PDB file of C-alpha atoms in Angstrom:
ATOM      1  CA  MET A   1       0.000   0.000   0.000  1.00 43.00           C
ATOM      2  CA  LEU A   2       1.258   3.436  -0.915  1.00 41.00           C
ATOM      3  CA  GLU A   3       0.310   6.232   1.450  1.00 44.00           C
ATOM      4  CA  ALA A   4       0.886   9.927   0.967  1.00 44.00           C
ATOM      5  CA  LEU A   5       0.134  12.846   3.255  1.00 43.00           C
ATOM      6  CA  ILE A   6      -0.543  15.911   1.174  1.00 43.00           C
ATOM      7  CA  LEU A   7      -0.621  19.413   2.678  1.00 42.00           C
ATOM      8  CA  ARG A   8      -1.798  22.343   0.595  1.00 44.00           C
ATOM      9  CA  ILE A   9      -1.276  25.869   1.857  1.00 40.00           C
ATOM     10  CA  GLY A  10      -2.263  29.039   0.026  1.00 42.00           C
ATOM     11  CA  PRO A  11       0.314  31.802  -0.504  1.00 46.00           C
ATOM     12  CA  GLY A  12      -1.135  34.491   1.767  1.00 46.00           C
ATOM     13  CA  VAL A  13      -3.911  36.281   3.595  1.00 47.00           C
ATOM     14  CA  GLY A  14      -7.393  35.718   2.201  1.00 51.00           C
ATOM     15  CA  ASP A  15      -6.563  32.321   0.745  1.00 47.00           C
ATOM     16  CA  PRO A  16      -8.756  29.319   1.498  1.00 51.00           C
ATOM     17  CA  PRO A  17      -7.946  27.470   4.705  1.00 50.00           C
ATOM     18  CA  VAL A  18      -5.328  24.753   4.744  1.00 50.00           C
ATOM     19  CA  SER A  19      -6.587  21.410   3.501  1.00 53.00           C
ATOM     20  CA  ILE A  20      -4.933  18.185   4.496  1.00 58.00           C
ATOM     21  CA  TYR A  21      -5.842  14.831   3.053  1.00 69.00           C
ATOM     22  CA  ARG A  22      -4.315  11.428   2.866  1.00 84.00           C
ATOM     23  CA  GLU A  23      -4.164   9.286  -0.220  1.00 89.00           C
ATOM     24  CA  TYR A  24      -4.171   5.504  -0.034  1.00 91.00           C
ATOM     25  CA  ILE A  25      -3.631   3.306  -3.080  1.00 91.00           C
ATOM     26  CA  GLY A  26      -4.179  -0.446  -3.015  1.00 90.00           C
ATOM     27  CA  GLY A  27      -2.430  -3.036  -5.123  1.00 87.00           C
ATOM     28  CA  PRO A  28      -3.470  -5.756  -7.556  1.00 87.00           C
ATOM     29  CA  GLY A  29      -4.702  -8.111  -4.808  1.00 88.00           C
ATOM     30  CA  HIS A  30      -7.499  -8.007  -2.277  1.00 92.00           C
ATOM     31  CA  ASP A  31      -6.846  -4.948  -0.137  1.00 92.00           C
ATOM     32  CA  GLU A  32      -8.392  -3.747   3.096  1.00 94.00           C
ATOM     33  CA  ILE A  33      -7.668  -0.049   3.559  1.00 94.00           C
ATOM     34  CA  LEU A  34      -8.643   2.057   6.564  1.00 92.00           C
ATOM     35  CA  GLY A  35      -8.598   5.805   6.030  1.00 90.00           C
ATOM     36  CA  SER A  36      -7.898   8.562   8.522  1.00 88.00           C
ATOM     37  CA  SER A  37      -9.978  11.294  10.123  1.00 86.00           C
ATOM     38  CA  PHE A  38      -8.756  13.691   7.404  1.00 88.00           C
ATOM     39  CA  ASN A  39     -10.323  14.105   3.963  1.00 92.00           C
ATOM     40  CA  ASP A  40      -9.016  10.939   2.301  1.00 93.00           C
ATOM     41  CA  LYS A  41      -8.707   9.650  -1.238  1.00 95.00           C
ATOM     42  CA  ILE A  42      -8.754   5.850  -1.188  1.00 95.00           C
ATOM     43  CA  TYR A  43      -8.213   3.746  -4.319  1.00 95.00           C
ATOM     44  CA  GLY A  44      -8.702  -0.016  -4.223  1.00 95.00           C
ATOM     45  CA  LEU A  45      -7.629  -0.711  -7.829  1.00 93.00           C
ATOM     46  CA  ASP A  46      -7.819  -4.424  -8.783  1.00 94.00           C
ATOM     47  CA  GLY A  47      -9.096  -7.204  -6.547  1.00 95.00           C
ATOM     48  CA  ASN A  48     -12.055  -7.505  -4.202  1.00 97.00           C
ATOM     49  CA  ASP A  49     -11.234  -4.653  -1.853  1.00 96.00           C
ATOM     50  CA  ILE A  50     -12.713  -3.306   1.379  1.00 96.00           C
ATOM     51  CA  LEU A  51     -12.274   0.446   1.788  1.00 97.00           C
ATOM     52  CA  TYR A  52     -13.138   2.304   4.987  1.00 95.00           C
ATOM     53  CA  SER A  53     -13.085   6.027   5.430  1.00 92.00           C
ATOM     54  CA  ARG A  54     -13.668   7.674   8.768  1.00 87.00           C
ATOM     55  CA  ASN A  55     -14.645  11.265   9.412  1.00 88.00           C
ATOM     56  CA  GLY A  56     -14.065  13.808   6.705  1.00 90.00           C
ATOM     57  CA  ASN A  57     -15.274  14.301   3.173  1.00 95.00           C
ATOM     58  CA  ASP A  58     -13.684  11.314   1.492  1.00 96.00           C
ATOM     59  CA  ILE A  59     -13.325   9.981  -2.040  1.00 97.00           C
ATOM     60  CA  LEU A  60     -13.413   6.185  -2.431  1.00 98.00           C
ATOM     61  CA  PHE A  61     -12.783   4.353  -5.724  1.00 97.00           C
ATOM     62  CA  GLY A  62     -13.152   0.577  -5.707  1.00 97.00           C
ATOM     63  CA  GLY A  63     -11.679  -0.147  -9.145  1.00 96.00           C
ATOM     64  CA  ASN A  64     -11.991  -3.614 -10.683  1.00 96.00           C
ATOM     65  CA  GLY A  65     -13.488  -6.366  -8.534  1.00 97.00           C
ATOM     66  CA  ASN A  66     -16.408  -6.828  -6.176  1.00 98.00           C
ATOM     67  CA  ASP A  67     -15.591  -4.152  -3.626  1.00 98.00           C
ATOM     68  CA  ILE A  68     -17.101  -2.923  -0.357  1.00 98.00           C
ATOM     69  CA  LEU A  69     -16.864   0.827   0.299  1.00 98.00           C
ATOM     70  CA  TYR A  70     -17.746   2.431   3.641  1.00 97.00           C
ATOM     71  CA  GLY A  71     -18.007   6.217   3.601  1.00 96.00           C
ATOM     72  CA  GLU A  72     -18.946   6.708   7.273  1.00 91.00           C
ATOM     73  CA  ALA A  73     -19.343  10.319   8.524  1.00 92.00           C
ATOM     74  CA  GLY A  74     -18.871  13.206   6.091  1.00 94.00           C
ATOM     75  CA  ASN A  75     -20.019  14.108   2.602  1.00 97.00           C
ATOM     76  CA  ASP A  76     -18.379  11.278   0.703  1.00 97.00           C
ATOM     77  CA  TYR A  77     -17.921  10.374  -2.964  1.00 98.00           C
ATOM     78  CA  LEU A  78     -18.171   6.607  -3.572  1.00 99.00           C
ATOM     79  CA  ALA A  79     -17.489   4.954  -6.944  1.00 99.00           C
ATOM     80  CA  GLY A  80     -17.389   1.165  -6.958  1.00 98.00           C
ATOM     81  CA  GLY A  81     -16.047   0.786 -10.501  1.00 98.00           C
ATOM     82  CA  ASN A  82     -16.253  -2.499 -12.421  1.00 98.00           C
ATOM     83  CA  GLY A  83     -17.826  -5.359 -10.501  1.00 98.00           C
ATOM     84  CA  ASN A  84     -20.779  -5.881  -8.188  1.00 99.00           C
ATOM     85  CA  ASP A  85     -19.960  -3.543  -5.332  1.00 99.00           C
ATOM     86  CA  VAL A  86     -21.526  -2.695  -1.973  1.00 99.00           C
ATOM     87  CA  LEU A  87     -21.626   0.994  -1.047  1.00 99.00           C
ATOM     88  CA  TRP A  88     -22.373   2.510   2.374  1.00 98.00           C
ATOM     89  CA  GLY A  89     -22.271   6.286   2.567  1.00 97.00           C
ATOM     90  CA  GLY A  90     -22.964   6.706   6.283  1.00 96.00           C
ATOM     91  CA  ALA A  91     -23.912  10.068   7.775  1.00 96.00           C
ATOM     92  CA  GLY A  92     -23.688  13.059   5.452  1.00 96.00           C
ATOM     93  CA  ALA A  93     -24.733  14.028   1.942  1.00 98.00           C
ATOM     94  CA  ASP A  94     -23.034  11.339  -0.138  1.00 98.00           C
ATOM     95  CA  LYS A  95     -22.543  10.951  -3.884  1.00 99.00           C
ATOM     96  CA  PHE A  96     -22.776   7.433  -5.297  1.00 99.00           C
ATOM     97  CA  VAL A  97     -21.051   7.618  -8.674  1.00 99.00           C
ATOM     98  CA  PHE A  98     -21.607   5.454 -11.761  1.00 99.00           C
ATOM     99  CA  TYR A  99     -19.712   5.740 -15.043  1.00 98.00           C
ATOM    100  CA  SER A 100     -21.423   3.083 -17.195  1.00 98.00           C
ATOM    101  CA  PRO A 101     -24.462   0.805 -16.923  1.00 97.00           C
ATOM    102  CA  SER A 102     -22.192  -2.145 -17.786  1.00 97.00           C
ATOM    103  CA  GLU A 103     -19.945  -1.814 -14.680  1.00 97.00           C
ATOM    104  CA  GLY A 104     -22.036  -4.345 -12.733  1.00 98.00           C
ATOM    105  CA  ILE A 105     -24.987  -4.177 -10.369  1.00 99.00           C
ATOM    106  CA  ASP A 106     -23.996  -2.375  -7.193  1.00 99.00           C
ATOM    107  CA  ILE A 107     -25.883  -2.221  -3.903  1.00 99.00           C
ATOM    108  CA  ILE A 108     -26.312   1.058  -2.047  1.00 99.00           C
ATOM    109  CA  GLN A 109     -27.176   0.105   1.510  1.00 98.00           C
ATOM    110  CA  ASP A 110     -28.179   3.458   3.016  1.00 97.00           C
ATOM    111  CA  TYR A 111     -29.489   5.855   0.359  1.00 98.00           C
ATOM    112  CA  SER A 112     -31.303   8.846   1.885  1.00 96.00           C
ATOM    113  CA  TYR A 113     -32.594  11.669  -0.307  1.00 95.00           C
ATOM    114  CA  SER A 114     -33.570  13.715   2.753  1.00 94.00           C
ATOM    115  CA  GLN A 115     -29.977  13.452   4.055  1.00 95.00           C
ATOM    116  CA  GLY A 116     -28.688  14.856   0.758  1.00 97.00           C
ATOM    117  CA  ASP A 117     -27.521  11.621  -0.901  1.00 98.00           C
ATOM    118  CA  ARG A 118     -27.493  11.613  -4.696  1.00 98.00           C
ATOM    119  CA  ILE A 119     -26.754   9.125  -7.449  1.00 99.00           C
ATOM    120  CA  VAL A 120     -24.318  10.751  -9.873  1.00 99.00           C
ATOM    121  CA  VAL A 121     -24.304   9.358 -13.407  1.00 99.00           C
ATOM    122  CA  ASP A 122     -21.765  10.057 -16.149  1.00 98.00           C
ATOM    123  CA  LYS A 123     -24.078  11.042 -18.990  1.00 98.00           C
ATOM    124  CA  VAL A 124     -21.448  10.240 -21.645  1.00 98.00           C
ATOM    125  CA  GLY A 125     -20.683   6.766 -20.249  1.00 98.00           C
ATOM    126  CA  PHE A 126     -24.386   5.999 -19.963  1.00 99.00           C
ATOM    127  CA  GLY A 127     -25.430   7.797 -23.141  1.00 98.00           C
ATOM    128  CA  ALA A 128     -28.023   9.600 -21.009  1.00 98.00           C
ATOM    129  CA  THR A 129     -29.703  12.849 -21.938  1.00 98.00           C
ATOM    130  CA  SER A 130     -32.399  12.986 -19.255  1.00 98.00           C
ATOM    131  CA  THR A 131     -33.275  11.460 -15.891  1.00 98.00           C
ATOM    132  CA  SER A 132     -36.514  10.278 -17.535  1.00 98.00           C
ATOM    133  CA  GLN A 133     -34.415   7.460 -19.083  1.00 99.00           C
ATOM    134  CA  PHE A 134     -34.101   5.927 -15.594  1.00 99.00           C
ATOM    135  CA  ASN A 135     -36.710   3.809 -13.811  1.00 98.00           C
ATOM    136  CA  TYR A 136     -36.955   2.888 -10.138  1.00 98.00           C
ATOM    137  CA  ASN A 137     -38.821  -0.121  -8.733  1.00 98.00           C
ATOM    138  CA  SER A 138     -39.793   0.806  -5.174  1.00 96.00           C
ATOM    139  CA  ASN A 139     -40.768  -2.812  -4.391  1.00 97.00           C
ATOM    140  CA  THR A 140     -37.294  -4.203  -5.108  1.00 98.00           C
ATOM    141  CA  GLY A 141     -35.115  -1.073  -4.881  1.00 98.00           C
ATOM    142  CA  ALA A 142     -33.792  -1.755  -8.407  1.00 98.00           C
ATOM    143  CA  LEU A 143     -32.699   1.239 -10.477  1.00 99.00           C
ATOM    144  CA  PHE A 144     -32.549   0.864 -14.257  1.00 99.00           C
ATOM    145  CA  PHE A 145     -31.181   2.826 -17.187  1.00 99.00           C
ATOM    146  CA  GLN A 146     -33.124   2.043 -20.368  1.00 98.00           C
ATOM    147  CA  GLY A 147     -34.067  -1.379 -19.000  1.00 98.00           C
ATOM    148  CA  THR A 148     -30.593  -2.308 -17.681  1.00 98.00           C
ATOM    149  CA  GLN A 149     -30.282  -2.546 -13.908  1.00 99.00           C
ATOM    150  CA  PHE A 150     -27.102  -0.969 -12.545  1.00 99.00           C
ATOM    151  CA  VAL A 151     -27.864  -0.518  -8.845  1.00 99.00           C
ATOM    152  CA  THR A 152     -30.151  -1.681  -6.039  1.00 99.00           C
ATOM    153  CA  LEU A 153     -31.154   0.690  -3.256  1.00 99.00           C
ATOM    154  CA  GLU A 154     -31.208  -1.915  -0.504  1.00 98.00           C
ATOM    155  CA  ASN A 155     -33.295   0.140   1.916  1.00 97.00           C
ATOM    156  CA  LYS A 156     -35.929   0.774  -0.815  1.00 97.00           C
ATOM    157  CA  PRO A 157     -36.450   4.456   0.052  1.00 95.00           C
ATOM    158  CA  ALA A 158     -40.020   5.596  -0.501  1.00 90.00           C
ATOM    159  CA  ASP A 159     -38.862   9.171  -1.201  1.00 88.00           C
ATOM    160  CA  PHE A 160     -36.590   8.232  -4.137  1.00 95.00           C
ATOM    161  CA  SER A 161     -37.434   9.786  -7.467  1.00 96.00           C
ATOM    162  CA  THR A 162     -35.264   9.601 -10.580  1.00 98.00           C
ATOM    163  CA  SER A 163     -35.827  13.290 -11.369  1.00 97.00           C
ATOM    164  CA  LEU A 164     -34.581  14.407  -7.936  1.00 96.00           C
ATOM    165  CA  GLY A 165     -32.242  11.610  -6.820  1.00 98.00           C
ATOM    166  CA  ILE A 166     -30.111  11.348  -9.972  1.00 99.00           C
ATOM    167  CA  GLU A 167     -27.610  13.962 -11.153  1.00 98.00           C
ATOM    168  CA  LEU A 168     -26.299  13.750 -14.721  1.00 98.00           C
ATOM    169  CA  VAL A 169     -22.739  15.058 -15.107  1.00 98.00           C
TER     170      VAL A 169
END
């Protein structure tokens, strides 16, 4: 595992506050990576990885494999990548990110629209032009793009709507 502590400081008065984050990068095997209480960037890469962040606004990328990503407290960004991944955002307004409908069928365990969670979809990778191309089955929690399931909202939130819960970027 490669770990880097990165400190960014602006050049003078009036600059944004100092931001410190740690970056963790897994290897080709099955990694288990525990982040810090800073704002972390955690990359699992290949293998079936388990990534844990702690407090902070963290970025977690699973990579290839069937990964498990835990965002915990903070406004986190979770992208499982290729494979059937399990995503847990925890407390905070989390972004669950998907680049293509062919990456696998992920499970989001704790989606909450009222908490500020959103599903972020790469409109180029999906070929999407509107959130009306997505369908949600509230009985199963399955979310589809043009008939292809790409995620299950395990807690089957009653307040989920494709027009409000999905952001196209």
